[in-house]
PDB file of C-alpha atoms in Angstrom:
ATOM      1  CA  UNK J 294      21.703 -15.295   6.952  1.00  0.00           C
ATOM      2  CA  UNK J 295      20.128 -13.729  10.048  1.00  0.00           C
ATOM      3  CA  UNK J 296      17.052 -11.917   8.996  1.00  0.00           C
ATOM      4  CA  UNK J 297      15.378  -9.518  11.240  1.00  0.00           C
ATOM      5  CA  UNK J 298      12.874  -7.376  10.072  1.00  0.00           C
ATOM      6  CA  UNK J 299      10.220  -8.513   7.305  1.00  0.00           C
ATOM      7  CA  UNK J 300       7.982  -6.162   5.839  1.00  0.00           C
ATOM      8  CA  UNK J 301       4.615  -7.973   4.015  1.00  0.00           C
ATOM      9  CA  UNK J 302       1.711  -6.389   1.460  1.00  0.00           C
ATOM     10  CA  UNK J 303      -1.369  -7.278   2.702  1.00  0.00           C
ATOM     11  CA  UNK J 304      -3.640  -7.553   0.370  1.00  0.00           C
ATOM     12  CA  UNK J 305      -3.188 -11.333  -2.083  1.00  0.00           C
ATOM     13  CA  UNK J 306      -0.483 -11.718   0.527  1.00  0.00           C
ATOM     14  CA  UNK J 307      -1.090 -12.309   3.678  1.00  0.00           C
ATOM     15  CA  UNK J 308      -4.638 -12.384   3.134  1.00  0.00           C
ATOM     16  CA  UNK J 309      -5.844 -15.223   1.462  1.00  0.00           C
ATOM     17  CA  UNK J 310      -9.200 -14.658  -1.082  1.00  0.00           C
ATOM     18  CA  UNK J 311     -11.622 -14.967   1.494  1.00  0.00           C
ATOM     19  CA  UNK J 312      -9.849 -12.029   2.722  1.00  0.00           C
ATOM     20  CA  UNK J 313      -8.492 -13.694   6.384  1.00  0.00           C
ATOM     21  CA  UNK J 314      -5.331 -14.595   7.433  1.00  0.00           C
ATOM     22  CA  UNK J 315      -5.114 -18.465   8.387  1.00  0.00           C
ATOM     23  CA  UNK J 316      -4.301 -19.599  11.580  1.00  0.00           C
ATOM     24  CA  UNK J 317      -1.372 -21.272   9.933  1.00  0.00           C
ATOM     25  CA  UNK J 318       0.006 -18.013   9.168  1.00  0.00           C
ATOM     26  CA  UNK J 319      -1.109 -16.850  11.996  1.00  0.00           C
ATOM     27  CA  UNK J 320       1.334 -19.189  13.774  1.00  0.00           C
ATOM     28  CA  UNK J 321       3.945 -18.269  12.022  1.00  0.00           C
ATOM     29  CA  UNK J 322       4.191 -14.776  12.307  1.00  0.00           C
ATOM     30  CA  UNK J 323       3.736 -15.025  16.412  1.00  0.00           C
ATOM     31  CA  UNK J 324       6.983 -17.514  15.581  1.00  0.00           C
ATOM     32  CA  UNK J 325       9.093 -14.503  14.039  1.00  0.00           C
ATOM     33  CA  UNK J 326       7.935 -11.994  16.626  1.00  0.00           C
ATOM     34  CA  UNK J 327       8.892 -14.949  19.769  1.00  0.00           C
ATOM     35  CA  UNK J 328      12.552 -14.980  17.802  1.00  0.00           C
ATOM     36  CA  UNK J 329      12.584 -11.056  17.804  1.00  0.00           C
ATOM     37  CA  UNK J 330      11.919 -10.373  14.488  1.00  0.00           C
ATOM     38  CA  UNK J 331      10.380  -7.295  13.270  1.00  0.00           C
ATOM     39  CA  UNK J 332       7.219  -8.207  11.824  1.00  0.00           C
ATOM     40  CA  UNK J 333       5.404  -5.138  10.102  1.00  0.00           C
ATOM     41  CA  UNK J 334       3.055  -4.638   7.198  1.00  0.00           C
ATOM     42  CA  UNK J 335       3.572  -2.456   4.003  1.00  0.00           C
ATOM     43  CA  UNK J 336       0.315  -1.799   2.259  1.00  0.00           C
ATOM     44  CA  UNK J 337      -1.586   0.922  -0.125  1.00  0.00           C
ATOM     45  CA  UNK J 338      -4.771   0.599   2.235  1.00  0.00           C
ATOM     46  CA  UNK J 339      -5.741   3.673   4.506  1.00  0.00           C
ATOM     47  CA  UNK J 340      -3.758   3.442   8.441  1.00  0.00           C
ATOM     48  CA  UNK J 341      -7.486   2.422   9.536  1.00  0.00           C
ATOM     49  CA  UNK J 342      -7.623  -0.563   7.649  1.00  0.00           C
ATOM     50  CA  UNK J 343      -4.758  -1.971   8.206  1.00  0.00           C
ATOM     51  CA  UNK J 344      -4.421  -1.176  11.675  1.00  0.00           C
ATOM     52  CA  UNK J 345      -7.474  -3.461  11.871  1.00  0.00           C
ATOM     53  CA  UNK J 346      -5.555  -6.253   9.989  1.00  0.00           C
ATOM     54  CA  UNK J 347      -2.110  -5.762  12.506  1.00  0.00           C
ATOM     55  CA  UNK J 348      -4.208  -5.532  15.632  1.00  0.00           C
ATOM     56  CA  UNK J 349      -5.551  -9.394  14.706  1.00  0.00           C
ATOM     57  CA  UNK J 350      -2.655 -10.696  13.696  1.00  0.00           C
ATOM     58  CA  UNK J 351      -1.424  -8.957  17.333  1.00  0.00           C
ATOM     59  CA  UNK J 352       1.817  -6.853  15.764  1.00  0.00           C
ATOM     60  CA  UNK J 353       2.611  -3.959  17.749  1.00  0.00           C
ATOM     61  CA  UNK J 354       4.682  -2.297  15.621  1.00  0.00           C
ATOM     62  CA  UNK J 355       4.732   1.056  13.249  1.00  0.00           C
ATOM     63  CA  UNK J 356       2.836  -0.114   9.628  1.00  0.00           C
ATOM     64  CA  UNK J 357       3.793   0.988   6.420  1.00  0.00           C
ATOM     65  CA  UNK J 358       0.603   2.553   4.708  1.00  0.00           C
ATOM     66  CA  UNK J 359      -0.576   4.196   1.896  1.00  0.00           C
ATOM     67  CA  UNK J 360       1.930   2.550  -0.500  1.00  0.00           C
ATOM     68  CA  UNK J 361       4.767   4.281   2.167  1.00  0.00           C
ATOM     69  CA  UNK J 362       3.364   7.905   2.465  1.00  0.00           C
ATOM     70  CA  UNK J 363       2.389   6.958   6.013  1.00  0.00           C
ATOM     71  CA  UNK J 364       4.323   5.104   8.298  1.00  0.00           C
ATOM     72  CA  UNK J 365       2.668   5.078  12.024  1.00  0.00           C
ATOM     73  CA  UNK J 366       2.818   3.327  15.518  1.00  0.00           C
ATOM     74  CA  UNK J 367       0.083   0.814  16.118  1.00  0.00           C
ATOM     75  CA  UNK J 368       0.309   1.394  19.945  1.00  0.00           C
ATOM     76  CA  UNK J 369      -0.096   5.090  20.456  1.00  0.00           C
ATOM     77  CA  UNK J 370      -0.600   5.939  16.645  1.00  0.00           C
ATOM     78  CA  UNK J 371       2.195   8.380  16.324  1.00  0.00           C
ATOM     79  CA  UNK J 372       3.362   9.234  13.127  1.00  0.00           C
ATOM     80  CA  UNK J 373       6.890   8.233  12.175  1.00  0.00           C
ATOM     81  CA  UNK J 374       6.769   9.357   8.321  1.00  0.00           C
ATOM     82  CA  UNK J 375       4.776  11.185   6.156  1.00  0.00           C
ATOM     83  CA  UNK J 376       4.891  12.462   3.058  1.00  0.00           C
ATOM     84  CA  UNK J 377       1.524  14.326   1.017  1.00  0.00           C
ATOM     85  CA  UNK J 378       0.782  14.792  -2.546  1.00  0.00           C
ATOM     86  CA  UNK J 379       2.349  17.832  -3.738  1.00  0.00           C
ATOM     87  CA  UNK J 380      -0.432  20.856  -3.490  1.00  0.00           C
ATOM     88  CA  UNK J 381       0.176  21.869  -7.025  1.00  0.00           C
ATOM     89  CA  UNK J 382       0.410  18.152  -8.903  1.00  0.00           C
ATOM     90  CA  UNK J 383      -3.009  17.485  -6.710  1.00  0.00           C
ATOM     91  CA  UNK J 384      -4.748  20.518  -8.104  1.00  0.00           C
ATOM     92  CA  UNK J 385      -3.288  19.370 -12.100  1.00  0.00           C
ATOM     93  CA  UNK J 386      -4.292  15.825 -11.060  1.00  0.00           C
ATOM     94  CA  UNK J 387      -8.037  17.075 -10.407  1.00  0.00           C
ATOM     95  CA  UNK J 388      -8.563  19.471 -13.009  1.00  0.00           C
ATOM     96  CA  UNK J 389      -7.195  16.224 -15.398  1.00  0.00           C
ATOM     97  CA  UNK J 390      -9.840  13.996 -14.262  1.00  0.00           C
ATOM     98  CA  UNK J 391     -12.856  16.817 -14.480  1.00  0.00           C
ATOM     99  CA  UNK J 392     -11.616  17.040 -17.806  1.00  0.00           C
ATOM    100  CA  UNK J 393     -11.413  13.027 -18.911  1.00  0.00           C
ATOM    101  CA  UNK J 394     -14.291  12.352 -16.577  1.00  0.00           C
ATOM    102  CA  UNK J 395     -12.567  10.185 -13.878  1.00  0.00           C
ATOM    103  CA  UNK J 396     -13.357   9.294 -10.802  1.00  0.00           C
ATOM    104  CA  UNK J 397     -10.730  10.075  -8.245  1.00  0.00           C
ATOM    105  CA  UNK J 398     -10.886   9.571  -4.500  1.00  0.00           C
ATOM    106  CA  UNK J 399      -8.802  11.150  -1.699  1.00  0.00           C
ATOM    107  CA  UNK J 400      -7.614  10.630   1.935  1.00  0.00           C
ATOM    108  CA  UNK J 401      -7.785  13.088   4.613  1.00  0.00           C
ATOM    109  CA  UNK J 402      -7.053  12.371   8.342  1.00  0.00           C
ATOM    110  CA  UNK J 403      -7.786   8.657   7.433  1.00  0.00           C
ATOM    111  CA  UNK J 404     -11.086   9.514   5.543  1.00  0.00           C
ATOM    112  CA  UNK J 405     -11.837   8.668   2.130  1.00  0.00           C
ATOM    113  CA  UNK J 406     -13.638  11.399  -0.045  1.00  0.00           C
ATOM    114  CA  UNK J 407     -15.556  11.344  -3.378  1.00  0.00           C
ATOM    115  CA  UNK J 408     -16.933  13.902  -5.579  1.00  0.00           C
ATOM    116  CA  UNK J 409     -19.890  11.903  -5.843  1.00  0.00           C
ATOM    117  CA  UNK J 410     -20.993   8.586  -5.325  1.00  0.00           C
ATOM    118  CA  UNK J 411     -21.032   6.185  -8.218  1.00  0.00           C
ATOM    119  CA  UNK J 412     -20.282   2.112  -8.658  1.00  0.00           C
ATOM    120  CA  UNK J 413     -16.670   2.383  -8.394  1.00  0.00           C
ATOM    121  CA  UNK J 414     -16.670   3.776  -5.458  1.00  0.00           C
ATOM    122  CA  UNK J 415     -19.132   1.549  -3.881  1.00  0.00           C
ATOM    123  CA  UNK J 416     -17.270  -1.136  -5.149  1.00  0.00           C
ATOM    124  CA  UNK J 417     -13.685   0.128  -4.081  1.00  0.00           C
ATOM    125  CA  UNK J 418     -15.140   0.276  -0.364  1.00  0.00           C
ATOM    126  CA  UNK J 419     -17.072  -2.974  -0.377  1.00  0.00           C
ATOM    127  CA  UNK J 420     -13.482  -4.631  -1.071  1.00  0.00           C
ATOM    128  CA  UNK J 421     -11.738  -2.659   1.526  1.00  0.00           C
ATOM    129  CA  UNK J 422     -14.712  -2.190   3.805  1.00  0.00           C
ATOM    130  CA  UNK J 423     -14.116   1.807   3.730  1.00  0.00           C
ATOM    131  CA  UNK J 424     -16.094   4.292   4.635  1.00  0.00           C
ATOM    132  CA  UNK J 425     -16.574   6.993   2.653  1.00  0.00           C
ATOM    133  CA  UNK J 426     -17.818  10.578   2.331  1.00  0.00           C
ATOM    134  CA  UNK J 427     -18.984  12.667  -0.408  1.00  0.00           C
ATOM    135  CA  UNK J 428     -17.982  16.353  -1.212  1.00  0.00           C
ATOM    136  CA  UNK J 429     -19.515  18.290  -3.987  1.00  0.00           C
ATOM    137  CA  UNK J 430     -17.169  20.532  -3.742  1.00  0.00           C
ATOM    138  CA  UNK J 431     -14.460  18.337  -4.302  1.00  0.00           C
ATOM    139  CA  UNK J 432     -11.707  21.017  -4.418  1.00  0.00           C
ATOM    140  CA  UNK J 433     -11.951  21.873  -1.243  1.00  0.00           C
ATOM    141  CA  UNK J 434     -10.417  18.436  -0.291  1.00  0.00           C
ATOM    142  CA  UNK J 435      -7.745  18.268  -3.028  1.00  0.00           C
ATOM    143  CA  UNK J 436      -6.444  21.335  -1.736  1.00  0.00           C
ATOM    144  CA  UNK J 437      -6.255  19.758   1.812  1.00  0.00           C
ATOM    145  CA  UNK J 438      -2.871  17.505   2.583  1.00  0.00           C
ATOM    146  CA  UNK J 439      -3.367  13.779   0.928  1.00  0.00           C
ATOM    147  CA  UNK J 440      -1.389  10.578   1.502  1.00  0.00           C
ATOM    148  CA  UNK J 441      -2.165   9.525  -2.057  1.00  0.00           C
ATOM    149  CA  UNK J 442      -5.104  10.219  -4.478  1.00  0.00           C
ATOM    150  CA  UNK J 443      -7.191   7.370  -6.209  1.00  0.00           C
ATOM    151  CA  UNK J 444      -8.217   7.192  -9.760  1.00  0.00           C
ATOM    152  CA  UNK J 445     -10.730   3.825 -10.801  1.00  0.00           C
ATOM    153  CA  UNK J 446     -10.844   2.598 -14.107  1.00  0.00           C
ATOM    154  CA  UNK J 447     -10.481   0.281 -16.795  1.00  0.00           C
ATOM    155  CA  UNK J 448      -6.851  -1.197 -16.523  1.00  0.00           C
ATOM    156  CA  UNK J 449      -6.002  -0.671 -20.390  1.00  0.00           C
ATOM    157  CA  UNK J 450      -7.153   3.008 -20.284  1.00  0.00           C
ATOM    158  CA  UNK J 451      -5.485   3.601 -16.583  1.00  0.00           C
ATOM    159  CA  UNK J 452      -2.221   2.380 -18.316  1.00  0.00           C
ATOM    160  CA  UNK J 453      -2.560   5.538 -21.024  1.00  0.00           C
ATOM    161  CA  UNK J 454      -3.443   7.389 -17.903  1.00  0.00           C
ATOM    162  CA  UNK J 455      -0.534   7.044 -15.824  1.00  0.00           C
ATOM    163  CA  UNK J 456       1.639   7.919 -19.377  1.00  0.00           C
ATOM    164  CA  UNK J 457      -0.111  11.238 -19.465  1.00  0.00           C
ATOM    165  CA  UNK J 458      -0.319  12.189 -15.632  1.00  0.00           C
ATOM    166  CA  UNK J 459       3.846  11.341 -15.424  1.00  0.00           C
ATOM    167  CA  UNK J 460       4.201  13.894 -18.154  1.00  0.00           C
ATOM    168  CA  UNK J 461       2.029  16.348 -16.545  1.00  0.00           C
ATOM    169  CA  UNK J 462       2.758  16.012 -12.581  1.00  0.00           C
ATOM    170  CA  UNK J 463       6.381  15.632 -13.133  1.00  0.00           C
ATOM    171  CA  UNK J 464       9.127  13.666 -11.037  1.00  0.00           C
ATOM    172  CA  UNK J 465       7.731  14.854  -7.946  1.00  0.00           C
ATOM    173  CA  UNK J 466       5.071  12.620  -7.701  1.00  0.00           C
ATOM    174  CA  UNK J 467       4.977   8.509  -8.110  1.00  0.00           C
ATOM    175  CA  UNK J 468       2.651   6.669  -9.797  1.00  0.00           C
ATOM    176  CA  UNK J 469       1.304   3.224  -9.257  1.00  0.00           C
ATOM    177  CA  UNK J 470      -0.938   0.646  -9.863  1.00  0.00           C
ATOM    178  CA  UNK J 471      -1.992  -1.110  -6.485  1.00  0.00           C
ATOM    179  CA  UNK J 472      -4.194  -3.618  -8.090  1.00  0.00           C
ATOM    180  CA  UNK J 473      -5.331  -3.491 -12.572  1.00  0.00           C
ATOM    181  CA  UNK J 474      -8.182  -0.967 -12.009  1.00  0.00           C
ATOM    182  CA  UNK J 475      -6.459   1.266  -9.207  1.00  0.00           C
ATOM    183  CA  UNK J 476      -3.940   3.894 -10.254  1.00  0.00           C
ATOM    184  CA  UNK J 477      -2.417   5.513  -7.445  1.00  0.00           C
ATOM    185  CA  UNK J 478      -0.990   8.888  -7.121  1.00  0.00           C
ATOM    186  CA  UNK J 479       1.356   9.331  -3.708  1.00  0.00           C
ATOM    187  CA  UNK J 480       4.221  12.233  -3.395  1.00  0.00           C
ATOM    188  CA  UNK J 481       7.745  10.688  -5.241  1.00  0.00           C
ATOM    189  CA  UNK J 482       9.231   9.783  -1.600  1.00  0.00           C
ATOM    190  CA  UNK J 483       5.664   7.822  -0.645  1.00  0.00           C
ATOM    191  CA  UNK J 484       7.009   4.146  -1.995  1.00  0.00           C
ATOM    192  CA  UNK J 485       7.244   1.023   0.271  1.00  0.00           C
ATOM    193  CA  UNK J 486      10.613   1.062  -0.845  1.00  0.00           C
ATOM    194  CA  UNK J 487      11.760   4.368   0.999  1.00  0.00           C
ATOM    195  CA  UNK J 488       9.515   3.542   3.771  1.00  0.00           C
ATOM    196  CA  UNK J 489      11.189  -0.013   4.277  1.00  0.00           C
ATOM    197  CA  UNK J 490      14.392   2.162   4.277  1.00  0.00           C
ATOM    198  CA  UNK J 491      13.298   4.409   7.486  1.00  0.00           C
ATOM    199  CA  UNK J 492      11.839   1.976   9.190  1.00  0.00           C
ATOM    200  CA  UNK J 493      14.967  -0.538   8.845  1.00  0.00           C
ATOM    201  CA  UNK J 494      16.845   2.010  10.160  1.00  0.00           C
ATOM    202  CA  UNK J 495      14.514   2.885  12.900  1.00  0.00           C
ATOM    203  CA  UNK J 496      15.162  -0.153  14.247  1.00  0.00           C
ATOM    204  CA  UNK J 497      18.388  -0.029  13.734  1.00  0.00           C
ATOM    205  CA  UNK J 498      18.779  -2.684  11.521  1.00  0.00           C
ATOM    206  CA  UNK J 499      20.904  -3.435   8.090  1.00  0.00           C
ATOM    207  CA  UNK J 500      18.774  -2.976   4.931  1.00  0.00           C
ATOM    208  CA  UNK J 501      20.746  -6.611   3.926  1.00  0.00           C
ATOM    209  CA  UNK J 502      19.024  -7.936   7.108  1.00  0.00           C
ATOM    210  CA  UNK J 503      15.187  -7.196   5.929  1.00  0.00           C
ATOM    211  CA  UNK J 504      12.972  -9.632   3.917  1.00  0.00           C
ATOM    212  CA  UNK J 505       9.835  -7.610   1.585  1.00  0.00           C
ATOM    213  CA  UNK J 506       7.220  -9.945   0.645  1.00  0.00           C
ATOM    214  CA  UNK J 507       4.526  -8.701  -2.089  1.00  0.00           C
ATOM    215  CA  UNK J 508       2.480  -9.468  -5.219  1.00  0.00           C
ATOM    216  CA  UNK J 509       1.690  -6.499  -7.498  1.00  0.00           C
ATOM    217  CA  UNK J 510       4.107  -3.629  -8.674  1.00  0.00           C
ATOM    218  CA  UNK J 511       3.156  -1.540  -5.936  1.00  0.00           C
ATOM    219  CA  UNK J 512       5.945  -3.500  -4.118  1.00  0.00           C
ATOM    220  CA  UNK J 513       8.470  -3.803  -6.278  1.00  0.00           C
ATOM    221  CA  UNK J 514      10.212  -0.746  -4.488  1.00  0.00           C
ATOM    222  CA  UNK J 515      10.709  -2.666  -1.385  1.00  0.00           C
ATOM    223  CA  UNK J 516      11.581  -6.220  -2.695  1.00  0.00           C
ATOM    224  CA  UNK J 517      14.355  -3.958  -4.775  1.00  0.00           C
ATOM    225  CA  UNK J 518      15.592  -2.438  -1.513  1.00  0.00           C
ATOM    226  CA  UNK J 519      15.379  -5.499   0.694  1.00  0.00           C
ATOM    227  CA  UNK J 520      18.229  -7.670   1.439  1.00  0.00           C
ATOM    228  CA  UNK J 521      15.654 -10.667   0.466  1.00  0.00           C
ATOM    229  CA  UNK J 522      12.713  -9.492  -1.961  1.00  0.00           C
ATOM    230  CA  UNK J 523      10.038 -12.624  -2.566  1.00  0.00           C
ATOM    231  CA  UNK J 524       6.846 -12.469  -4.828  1.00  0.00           C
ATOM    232  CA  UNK J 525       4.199 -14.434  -3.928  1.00  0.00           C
ATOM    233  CA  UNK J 526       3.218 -17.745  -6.424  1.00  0.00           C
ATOM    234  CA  UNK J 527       0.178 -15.588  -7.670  1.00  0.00           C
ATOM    235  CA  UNK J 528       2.270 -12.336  -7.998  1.00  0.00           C
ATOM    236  CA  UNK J 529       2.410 -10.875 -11.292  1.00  0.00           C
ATOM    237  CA  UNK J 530       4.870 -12.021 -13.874  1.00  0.00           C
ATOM    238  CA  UNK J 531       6.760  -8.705 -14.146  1.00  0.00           C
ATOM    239  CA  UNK J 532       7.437  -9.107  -9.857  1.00  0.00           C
ATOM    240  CA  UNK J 533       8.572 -12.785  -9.879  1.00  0.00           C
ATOM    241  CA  UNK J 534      11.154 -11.766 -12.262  1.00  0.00           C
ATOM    242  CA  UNK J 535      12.820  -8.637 -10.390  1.00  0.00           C
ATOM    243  CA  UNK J 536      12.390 -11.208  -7.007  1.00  0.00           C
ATOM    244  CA  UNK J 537      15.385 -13.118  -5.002  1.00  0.00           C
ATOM    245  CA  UNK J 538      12.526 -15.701  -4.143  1.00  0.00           C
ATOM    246  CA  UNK J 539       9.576 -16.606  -5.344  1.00  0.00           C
ATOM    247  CA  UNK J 540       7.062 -18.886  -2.603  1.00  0.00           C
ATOM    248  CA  UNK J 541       3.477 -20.062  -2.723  1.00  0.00           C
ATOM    249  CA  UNK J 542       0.594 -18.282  -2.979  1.00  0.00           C
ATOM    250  CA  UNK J 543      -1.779 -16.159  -0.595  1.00  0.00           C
ATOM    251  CA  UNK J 544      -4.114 -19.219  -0.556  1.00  0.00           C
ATOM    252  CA  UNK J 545      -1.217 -21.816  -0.109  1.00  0.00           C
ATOM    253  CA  UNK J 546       0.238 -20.130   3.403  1.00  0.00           C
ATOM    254  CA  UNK J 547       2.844 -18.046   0.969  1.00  0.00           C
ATOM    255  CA  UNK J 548       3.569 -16.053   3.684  1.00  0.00           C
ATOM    256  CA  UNK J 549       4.211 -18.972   6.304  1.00  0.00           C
ATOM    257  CA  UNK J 550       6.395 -20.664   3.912  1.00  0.00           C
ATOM    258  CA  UNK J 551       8.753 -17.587   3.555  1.00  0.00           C
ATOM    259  CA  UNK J 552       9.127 -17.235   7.634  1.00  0.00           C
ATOM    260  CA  UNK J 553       9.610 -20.805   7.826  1.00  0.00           C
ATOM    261  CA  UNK J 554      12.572 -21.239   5.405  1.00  0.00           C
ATOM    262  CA  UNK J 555      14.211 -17.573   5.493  1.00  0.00           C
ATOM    263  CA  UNK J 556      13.435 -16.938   9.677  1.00  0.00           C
ATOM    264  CA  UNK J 557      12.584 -20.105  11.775  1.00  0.00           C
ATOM    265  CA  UNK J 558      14.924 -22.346  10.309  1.00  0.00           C
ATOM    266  CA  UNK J 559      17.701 -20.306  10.118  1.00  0.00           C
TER     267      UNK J 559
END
């Protein structure tokens, strides 16, 4: 099997947790790109974050972000895909969250936003190292075009959550969890998986011929569409059991062990 694009999460995938990418997989990745591989990323960060993590790692290449509502070129930043929250399921969402007291974030041209600033948010952008930028008048940016919309909780109580906001938002949004406390609210067509599908056949390649590498359920879209799908060894149980493959983990060079077997050697 001829692979020849391979689309990887970022975040407790490529990244180990001291939050680099080794020079061992590194290597590997400038291996797949020398054999003409497309090498992209597919991640819920913000475009400005994980440009910063491409640009190291020297891809060149249009990045999935914002769990696939935002697919866009790393070398003159065009956009290739986008898809915002519905206006309507973003107003529900906030008027939800006033009411059940939860904090919610939003993007806007690549900028975070909070109603106000509290611990989870300080928190959220330590990890990521976001900016952000506080609104009062926090309306004004829900009713502004979104990528996705951010809620930060307590995993157990996001679960109940996510039951709720499906009922109330309706099929034209999709819901996910990025990471336990992060529940993620992108438009229904904003999933790695659809955004693997463009960009495979942006570059004019067979969804059979495209490897998805990933470790929460955020990605479990685009290991289903893939011709290859494999969770990393740290991935959560309910990924390594929908995956073709399942390799090491994010702090055993998961990453490099999946382009060795599946692209170098083959």
């Amino acid at each position: 099997m001829t692979y020849k694009l391979i689309a990887i999460d970022i975040d407790d995938t490529l990244i180990n947790d001291e939050k680099e990418v080794t020079n061992p997989t590194q290597k590997a990745l400038e291996a797949a790109v020398a054999k003409d591989v497309v090498v992209t990323l597919a991640t819920g960060r913000a475009y400005a974050s994980a440009q910063a993590i491409a640009r190291q790692t020297g891809l060149n290449v249009p990045i999935i972000t914002y769990q696939g509502a935002l697919i866009k070129n790393l070398m003159d930043e065009k956009v290739l895909y986008e898809r915002y929250v519905p206006m309507e399921a973003a107003r529900k969402l906030y008027e939800y969250c006033l009411e059940h007291n939860l904090h919610l974030q939003t993007y806007i041209d690549d900028k975070l936003y909070s109603r106000e600033e509290n611990e989870k948010l300080v928190d959220y952008c330590k990890l990521n190292k976001t900016p952000y930028y506080i609104e009062a008048d926090f309306v004004k940016m829900i009713e502004q075009p979104a990528p996705k919309l951010l809620i930060i909780d307590d995993p157990d109580y996001l679960d109940k959550v996510a039951v709720d906001l499906r009922e109330l938002l309706g099929p034209e949004v999709h819901i996910t969890k990025s990471k336990p406390h992060f529940l993620e609210i992108m438009h229904h067509e904003g999933t790695k998986g659809h955004a693997l599908t463009f960009l495979a056949d942006h570059f004019n390649v067979d969804l059979k011929d495209t490897i998805a590498v990933g470790d929460s359920w955020n990605d479990h879209e685009m290991l289903e569409a893939a011709g290859l799908g494999v969770a990393m060894g740290n991935a959560i149980p309910a990924l390594k059991e929908i995956a073709g493959y399942v390799t090491l983990s994010n702090n055993e060079d998961g990453v490099k062990h999946v382009i060795e077997k599946f692209i170098l050697q083959a």
